[in-house]
Amino acid sequence: MSSNHSASGEETKRHKVEGPRKHIVAFVMSLALTIIAFAAVAAGEINTTFTYIILVGMAIIQVFIQMAFWMHMKDRGHLFPKIAIFTGVLVVFSAVITALYWVWW
Amino acid sequence: MSAHQHAEGQLPHEPEKATLEGRNKVLGFWIFLGAETVLFGTLFSAFIALRHQVLDGPTAQHLFELPMVFASTMILLTSSLMSVFAVQAMHNNKVKAMIGWLLITILLGLAFLGLEITEFNTYVKEGHTLKTSAFSSSFYTLVGFHGAHVAFGVLWIGLLIAQILKKGLTVVTAPKIYLSAIYWHFIDVVWVFIFTVVYLMGKVG
């Protein structure tokens, strides 16, 4: 947001450069989510299905955080990157379901 | 040409997006990443479908050691943050700092590769080779493809450092630095799914 050229308003002589804070926050959150996932498995006393749900949940949240902040997908002008990645994800979902169905039913 | 007036010889703000060519490279790279998503996704789908087919070979629970996987994960996560700092240094036009962050990034990448090679070596000694079972084949294909991407990233970023030293940071070289960082983050994102689906779920059973 701060990184965009502002077309209107007065001439911005100095562009705002984003600070490292939000990236460090993203790092700490990724770290926390990773530790939760490993701890859930290391504890080993939760039932399997519930552990799977925790693991996949933590992974999806972490990936969203990293793509939004580190890969700048939350910034303006990232419609095509979103289309590209989500089209890929759509194919991935159908591939996973197809492979499971193909092998197991 | 940038829409803004810039002093002669001064690099524009966000040099990776200052030219049409730079913006096109970013767009093209995202389409490539969409295709990469499909590549890894199909390898994941094969692994998920076949992960219990171990025949006489060792099982995932028997093989995987969480401390080692955790160490790899930390190394890759940290290196991803280092390449964020490299891009920020680039935006501040601090070329030396940028090269420093990139060097740390590839050193961590090499450390990750070293751990992975040690790990595969241990597995082979325990009788878990590419040909052992459907589980082992899909495991090595998926994790090995990721490792190959890390190796390519190390090579690519290494060459970019050499190019920056030779040509300096310009509107031509800046998009390359930016995209190598995006690539490196993507590799980390794929690893998040690998440690979740392959290692942690494998350990759970």
GROMACS .gro file of C-alpha atoms in nm:
model
  310
    1MET     CA    1   0.000   0.000   0.000
    2SER     CA    2   0.268   0.243   0.101
    3SER     CA    3   0.471   0.109  -0.186
    4ASN     CA    4   0.243   0.235  -0.462
    5HIS     CA    5   0.302   0.541  -0.666
    6SER     CA    6   0.034   0.793  -0.585
    7ALA     CA    7  -0.097   0.940  -0.905
    8SER     CA    8  -0.293   1.215  -0.735
    9GLY     CA    9  -0.200   1.469  -0.476
   10GLU     CA   10   0.121   1.657  -0.440
   11GLU     CA   11   0.440   1.530  -0.583
   12THR     CA   12   0.582   1.279  -0.341
   13LYS     CA   13   0.951   1.350  -0.345
   14ARG     CA   14   1.037   1.072  -0.114
   15HIS     CA   15   0.859   0.745  -0.162
   16LYS     CA   16   0.773   0.565   0.155
   17VAL     CA   17   0.974   0.248   0.187
   18GLU     CA   18   0.807  -0.024   0.386
   19GLY     CA   19   0.979  -0.121   0.709
   20PRO     CA   20   1.077  -0.473   0.811
   21ARG     CA   21   0.825  -0.493   1.097
   22LYS     CA   22   0.536  -0.670   0.921
   23HIS     CA   23   0.778  -0.917   0.765
   24ILE     CA   24   0.918  -1.003   1.106
   25VAL     CA   25   0.561  -1.043   1.234
   26ALA     CA   26   0.493  -1.281   0.942
   27PHE     CA   27   0.808  -1.472   1.035
   28VAL     CA   28   0.711  -1.504   1.402
   29MET     CA   29   0.359  -1.617   1.304
   30SER     CA   30   0.502  -1.877   1.064
   31LEU     CA   31   0.732  -1.993   1.341
   32ALA     CA   32   0.445  -2.025   1.589
   33LEU     CA   33   0.226  -2.216   1.341
   34THR     CA   34   0.515  -2.453   1.264
   35ILE     CA   35   0.578  -2.518   1.632
   36ILE     CA   36   0.207  -2.587   1.694
   37ALA     CA   37   0.206  -2.840   1.408
   38PHE     CA   38   0.520  -3.019   1.530
   39ALA     CA   39   0.398  -3.014   1.892
   40ALA     CA   40   0.063  -3.166   1.791
   41VAL     CA   41   0.249  -3.461   1.639
   42ALA     CA   42   0.518  -3.487   1.909
   43ALA     CA   43   0.253  -3.495   2.182
   44GLY     CA   44   0.107  -3.796   2.006
   45GLU     CA   45  -0.200  -3.831   2.223
   46ILE     CA   46  -0.457  -3.658   2.008
   47ASN     CA   47  -0.663  -3.878   1.776
   48THR     CA   48  -0.542  -3.911   1.419
   49THR     CA   49  -0.824  -3.733   1.237
   50PHE     CA   50  -0.809  -3.435   1.469
   51THR     CA   51  -0.430  -3.413   1.431
   52TYR     CA   52  -0.470  -3.414   1.051
   53ILE     CA   53  -0.716  -3.126   1.075
   54ILE     CA   54  -0.477  -2.926   1.297
   55LEU     CA   55  -0.182  -2.995   1.063
   56VAL     CA   56  -0.359  -2.899   0.742
   57GLY     CA   57  -0.515  -2.594   0.909
   58MET     CA   58  -0.179  -2.466   1.035
   59ALA     CA   59  -0.018  -2.524   0.693
   60ILE     CA   60  -0.291  -2.336   0.504
   61ILE     CA   61  -0.280  -2.040   0.744
   62GLN     CA   62   0.099  -2.025   0.723
   63VAL     CA   63   0.096  -2.037   0.343
   64PHE     CA   64  -0.159  -1.756   0.326
   65ILE     CA   65   0.053  -1.540   0.558
   66GLN     CA   66   0.368  -1.599   0.357
   67MET     CA   67   0.202  -1.541   0.021
   68ALA     CA   68   0.028  -1.222   0.142
   69PHE     CA   69   0.330  -1.057   0.301
   70TRP     CA   70   0.647  -1.211   0.161
   71MET     CA   71   0.522  -1.266  -0.192
   72HIS     CA   72   0.337  -0.930  -0.182
   73MET     CA   73   0.006  -1.084  -0.293
   74LYS     CA   74  -0.188  -0.850  -0.065
   75ASP     CA   75  -0.047  -0.548  -0.253
   76ARG     CA   76  -0.236  -0.369  -0.526
   77GLY     CA   77  -0.197  -0.496  -0.883
   78HIS     CA   78  -0.181  -0.863  -0.794
   79LEU     CA   79  -0.499  -0.984  -0.964
   80PHE     CA   80  -0.318  -1.195  -1.223
   81PRO     CA   81  -0.085  -1.355  -0.969
   82LYS     CA   82  -0.396  -1.454  -0.770
   83ILE     CA   83  -0.567  -1.594  -1.080
   84ALA     CA   84  -0.252  -1.790  -1.173
   85ILE     CA   85  -0.202  -1.941  -0.827
   86PHE     CA   86  -0.568  -2.022  -0.762
   87THR     CA   87  -0.604  -2.186  -1.104
   88GLY     CA   88  -0.303  -2.397  -1.007
   89VAL     CA   89  -0.459  -2.480  -0.670
   90LEU     CA   90  -0.783  -2.583  -0.844
   91VAL     CA   91  -0.592  -2.831  -1.061
   92VAL     CA   92  -0.408  -2.956  -0.753
   93PHE     CA   93  -0.733  -3.024  -0.566
   94SER     CA   94  -0.880  -3.217  -0.856
   95ALA     CA   95  -0.551  -3.409  -0.894
   96VAL     CA   96  -0.549  -3.512  -0.527
   97ILE     CA   97  -0.912  -3.622  -0.535
   98THR     CA   98  -0.863  -3.804  -0.866
   99ALA     CA   99  -0.551  -3.986  -0.745
  100LEU     CA  100  -0.719  -4.097  -0.422
  101TYR     CA  101  -1.030  -4.210  -0.608
  102TRP     CA  102  -0.825  -4.385  -0.879
  103VAL     CA  103  -0.615  -4.583  -0.631
  104TRP     CA  104  -0.865  -4.657  -0.356
  105TRP     CA  105  -1.214  -4.706  -0.501
  106MET     CA  106   1.028   0.519  -1.877
  107SER     CA  107   0.894   0.571  -1.531
  108ALA     CA  108   0.600   0.804  -1.489
  109HIS     CA  109   0.801   1.004  -1.240
  110GLN     CA  110   1.091   1.229  -1.305
  111HIS     CA  111   1.410   1.094  -1.163
  112ALA     CA  112   1.748   1.253  -1.137
  113GLU     CA  113   1.998   1.135  -1.391
  114GLY     CA  114   2.157   0.805  -1.294
  115GLN     CA  115   1.931   0.760  -0.995
  116LEU     CA  116   1.738   0.437  -0.960
  117PRO     CA  117   1.358   0.479  -0.952
  118HIS     CA  118   1.153   0.368  -0.656
  119GLU     CA  119   1.071  -0.005  -0.682
  120PRO     CA  120   1.308  -0.051  -0.978
  121GLU     CA  121   1.161  -0.395  -1.053
  122LYS     CA  122   0.838  -0.233  -1.169
  123ALA     CA  123   0.983   0.076  -1.330
  124THR     CA  124   0.983  -0.059  -1.687
  125LEU     CA  125   0.718  -0.240  -1.889
  126GLU     CA  126   0.967  -0.522  -1.940
  127GLY     CA  127   1.013  -0.552  -1.563
  128ARG     CA  128   0.637  -0.563  -1.503
  129ASN     CA  129   0.594  -0.822  -1.778
  130LYS     CA  130   0.864  -1.037  -1.620
  131VAL     CA  131   0.677  -1.028  -1.288
  132LEU     CA  132   0.350  -1.124  -1.458
  133GLY     CA  133   0.514  -1.403  -1.657
  134PHE     CA  134   0.683  -1.534  -1.347
  135TRP     CA  135   0.352  -1.563  -1.163
  136ILE     CA  136   0.207  -1.765  -1.450
  137PHE     CA  137   0.514  -1.989  -1.421
  138LEU     CA  138   0.446  -2.025  -1.047
  139GLY     CA  139   0.088  -2.128  -1.126
  140ALA     CA  140   0.235  -2.407  -1.341
  141GLU     CA  141   0.481  -2.495  -1.063
  142THR     CA  142   0.187  -2.528  -0.827
  143VAL     CA  143   0.038  -2.786  -1.062
  144LEU     CA  144   0.372  -2.970  -1.089
  145PHE     CA  145   0.412  -3.003  -0.715
  146GLY     CA  146   0.039  -3.066  -0.666
  147THR     CA  147   0.042  -3.367  -0.895
  148LEU     CA  148   0.348  -3.507  -0.715
  149PHE     CA  149   0.164  -3.450  -0.387
  150SER     CA  150  -0.146  -3.626  -0.520
  151ALA     CA  151   0.062  -3.931  -0.615
  152PHE     CA  152   0.231  -3.932  -0.276
  153ILE     CA  153  -0.095  -3.896  -0.082
  154ALA     CA  154  -0.253  -4.184  -0.275
  155LEU     CA  155   0.048  -4.415  -0.234
  156ARG     CA  156   0.196  -4.323   0.103
  157HIS     CA  157   0.088  -4.641   0.283
  158GLN     CA  158   0.210  -4.880   0.013
  159VAL     CA  159   0.542  -4.973   0.173
  160LEU     CA  160   0.568  -5.343   0.076
  161ASP     CA  161   0.865  -5.485   0.273
  162GLY     CA  162   1.035  -5.148   0.312
  163PRO     CA  163   1.039  -4.927   0.620
  164THR     CA  164   0.732  -4.719   0.703
  165ALA     CA  165   0.715  -4.342   0.736
  166GLN     CA  166   0.677  -4.374   1.114
  167HIS     CA  167   0.991  -4.582   1.130
  168LEU     CA  168   1.200  -4.355   0.905
  169PHE     CA  169   1.123  -3.994   0.983
  170GLU     CA  170   1.292  -3.810   1.266
  171LEU     CA  171   1.113  -3.494   1.369
  172PRO     CA  172   1.414  -3.298   1.510
  173MET     CA  173   1.590  -3.316   1.173
  174VAL     CA  174   1.277  -3.212   0.981
  175PHE     CA  175   1.225  -2.928   1.227
  176ALA     CA  176   1.585  -2.810   1.172
  177SER     CA  177   1.537  -2.813   0.791
  178THR     CA  178   1.212  -2.622   0.832
  179MET     CA  179   1.374  -2.353   1.048
  180ILE     CA  180   1.664  -2.314   0.804
  181LEU     CA  181   1.434  -2.268   0.505
  182LEU     CA  182   1.196  -2.035   0.690
  183THR     CA  183   1.486  -1.815   0.802
  184SER     CA  184   1.635  -1.804   0.453
  185SER     CA  185   1.296  -1.694   0.320
  186LEU     CA  186   1.305  -1.402   0.565
  187MET     CA  187   1.659  -1.320   0.455
  188SER     CA  188   1.546  -1.281   0.094
  189VAL     CA  189   1.270  -1.046   0.214
  190PHE     CA  190   1.543  -0.832   0.367
  191ALA     CA  191   1.739  -0.847   0.041
  192VAL     CA  192   1.444  -0.702  -0.151
  193GLN     CA  193   1.395  -0.433   0.114
  194ALA     CA  194   1.763  -0.340   0.089
  195MET     CA  195   1.715  -0.320  -0.288
  196HIS     CA  196   1.419  -0.082  -0.240
  197ASN     CA  197   1.642   0.134  -0.020
  198ASN     CA  198   1.910   0.122  -0.291
  199LYS     CA  199   2.161  -0.037  -0.053
  200VAL     CA  200   2.338  -0.270  -0.291
  201LYS     CA  201   2.600  -0.400  -0.050
  202ALA     CA  202   2.344  -0.488   0.214
  203MET     CA  203   2.132  -0.657  -0.055
  204ILE     CA  204   2.424  -0.874  -0.164
  205GLY     CA  205   2.490  -0.961   0.201
  206TRP     CA  206   2.131  -1.077   0.258
  207LEU     CA  207   2.137  -1.276  -0.069
  208LEU     CA  208   2.459  -1.447   0.041
  209ILE     CA  209   2.302  -1.548   0.373
  210THR     CA  210   1.998  -1.674   0.178
  211ILE     CA  211   2.203  -1.907  -0.039
  212LEU     CA  212   2.421  -2.021   0.253
  213LEU     CA  213   2.106  -2.129   0.437
  214GLY     CA  214   1.986  -2.292   0.114
  215LEU     CA  215   2.309  -2.491   0.100
  216ALA     CA  216   2.271  -2.590   0.466
  217PHE     CA  217   1.920  -2.717   0.385
  218LEU     CA  218   2.054  -2.919   0.093
  219GLY     CA  219   2.330  -3.064   0.311
  220LEU     CA  220   2.074  -3.181   0.568
  221GLU     CA  221   1.857  -3.330   0.293
  222ILE     CA  222   2.149  -3.524   0.146
  223THR     CA  223   2.243  -3.659   0.491
  224GLU     CA  224   1.879  -3.754   0.547
  225PHE     CA  225   1.843  -3.939   0.214
  226ASN     CA  226   2.171  -4.113   0.284
  227THR     CA  227   2.043  -4.241   0.618
  228TYR     CA  228   1.720  -4.363   0.456
  229VAL     CA  229   1.906  -4.556   0.187
  230LYS     CA  230   2.110  -4.729   0.456
  231GLU     CA  231   1.787  -4.831   0.625
  232GLY     CA  232   1.666  -4.991   0.303
  233HIS     CA  233   1.447  -4.708   0.177
  234THR     CA  234   1.558  -4.655  -0.183
  235LEU     CA  235   1.388  -4.516  -0.491
  236LYS     CA  236   1.289  -4.868  -0.598
  237THR     CA  237   1.174  -5.009  -0.262
  238SER     CA  238   0.801  -4.937  -0.282
  239ALA     CA  239   0.535  -4.702  -0.419
  240PHE     CA  240   0.577  -4.503  -0.098
  241SER     CA  241   0.953  -4.466  -0.141
  242SER     CA  242   0.928  -4.377  -0.512
  243SER     CA  243   0.666  -4.109  -0.458
  244PHE     CA  244   0.855  -3.982  -0.152
  245TYR     CA  245   1.186  -3.936  -0.335
  246THR     CA  246   1.020  -3.787  -0.640
  247LEU     CA  247   0.829  -3.526  -0.440
  248VAL     CA  248   1.095  -3.432  -0.183
  249GLY     CA  249   1.374  -3.466  -0.441
  250PHE     CA  250   1.195  -3.231  -0.682
  251HIS     CA  251   1.172  -2.977  -0.403
  252GLY     CA  252   1.543  -3.026  -0.325
  253ALA     CA  253   1.624  -2.975  -0.694
  254HIS     CA  254   1.432  -2.648  -0.683
  255VAL     CA  255   1.635  -2.537  -0.381
  256ALA     CA  256   1.956  -2.630  -0.566
  257PHE     CA  257   1.842  -2.434  -0.871
  258GLY     CA  258   1.754  -2.136  -0.651
  259VAL     CA  259   2.100  -2.140  -0.493
  260LEU     CA  260   2.260  -2.148  -0.837
  261TRP     CA  261   2.033  -1.876  -0.975
  262ILE     CA  262   2.077  -1.636  -0.684
  263GLY     CA  263   2.452  -1.703  -0.689
  264LEU     CA  264   2.468  -1.604  -1.057
  265LEU     CA  265   2.254  -1.297  -0.988
  266ILE     CA  266   2.502  -1.183  -0.722
  267ALA     CA  267   2.781  -1.215  -0.977
  268GLN     CA  268   2.578  -1.016  -1.229
  269ILE     CA  269   2.503  -0.741  -0.976
  270LEU     CA  270   2.874  -0.716  -0.895
  271LYS     CA  271   2.948  -0.677  -1.265
  272LYS     CA  272   2.661  -0.458  -1.385
  273GLY     CA  273   2.530  -0.298  -1.069
  274LEU     CA  274   2.167  -0.255  -0.967
  275THR     CA  275   1.969  -0.122  -1.265
  276VAL     CA  276   1.613  -0.139  -1.394
  277VAL     CA  277   1.727  -0.447  -1.587
  278THR     CA  278   1.885  -0.638  -1.298
  279ALA     CA  279   1.635  -0.533  -1.028
  280PRO     CA  280   1.340  -0.744  -1.159
  281LYS     CA  281   1.565  -1.051  -1.147
  282ILE     CA  282   1.645  -0.996  -0.780
  283TYR     CA  283   1.277  -0.938  -0.701
  284LEU     CA  284   1.170  -1.255  -0.886
  285SER     CA  285   1.441  -1.470  -0.729
  286ALA     CA  286   1.301  -1.366  -0.390
  287ILE     CA  287   0.946  -1.454  -0.500
  288TYR     CA  288   1.078  -1.791  -0.624
  289TRP     CA  289   1.254  -1.852  -0.293
  290HIS     CA  290   0.936  -1.779  -0.097
  291PHE     CA  291   0.747  -2.016  -0.324
  292ILE     CA  292   0.998  -2.292  -0.245
  293ASP     CA  293   0.940  -2.226   0.123
  294VAL     CA  294   0.562  -2.239   0.073
  295VAL     CA  295   0.597  -2.580  -0.097
  296TRP     CA  296   0.813  -2.696   0.194
  297VAL     CA  297   0.534  -2.602   0.439
  298PHE     CA  298   0.314  -2.858   0.264
  299ILE     CA  299   0.595  -3.112   0.247
  300PHE     CA  300   0.672  -3.106   0.617
  301THR     CA  301   0.298  -3.117   0.689
  302VAL     CA  302   0.182  -3.384   0.446
  303VAL     CA  303   0.494  -3.599   0.412
  304TYR     CA  304   0.668  -3.581   0.748
  305LEU     CA  305   0.412  -3.487   1.013
  306MET     CA  306   0.121  -3.686   0.865
  307GLY     CA  307   0.365  -3.970   0.799
  308LYS     CA  308   0.463  -3.967   1.164
  309VAL     CA  309   0.099  -3.966   1.276
  310GLY     CA  310   0.028  -4.264   1.050
   0.00000   0.00000   0.00000
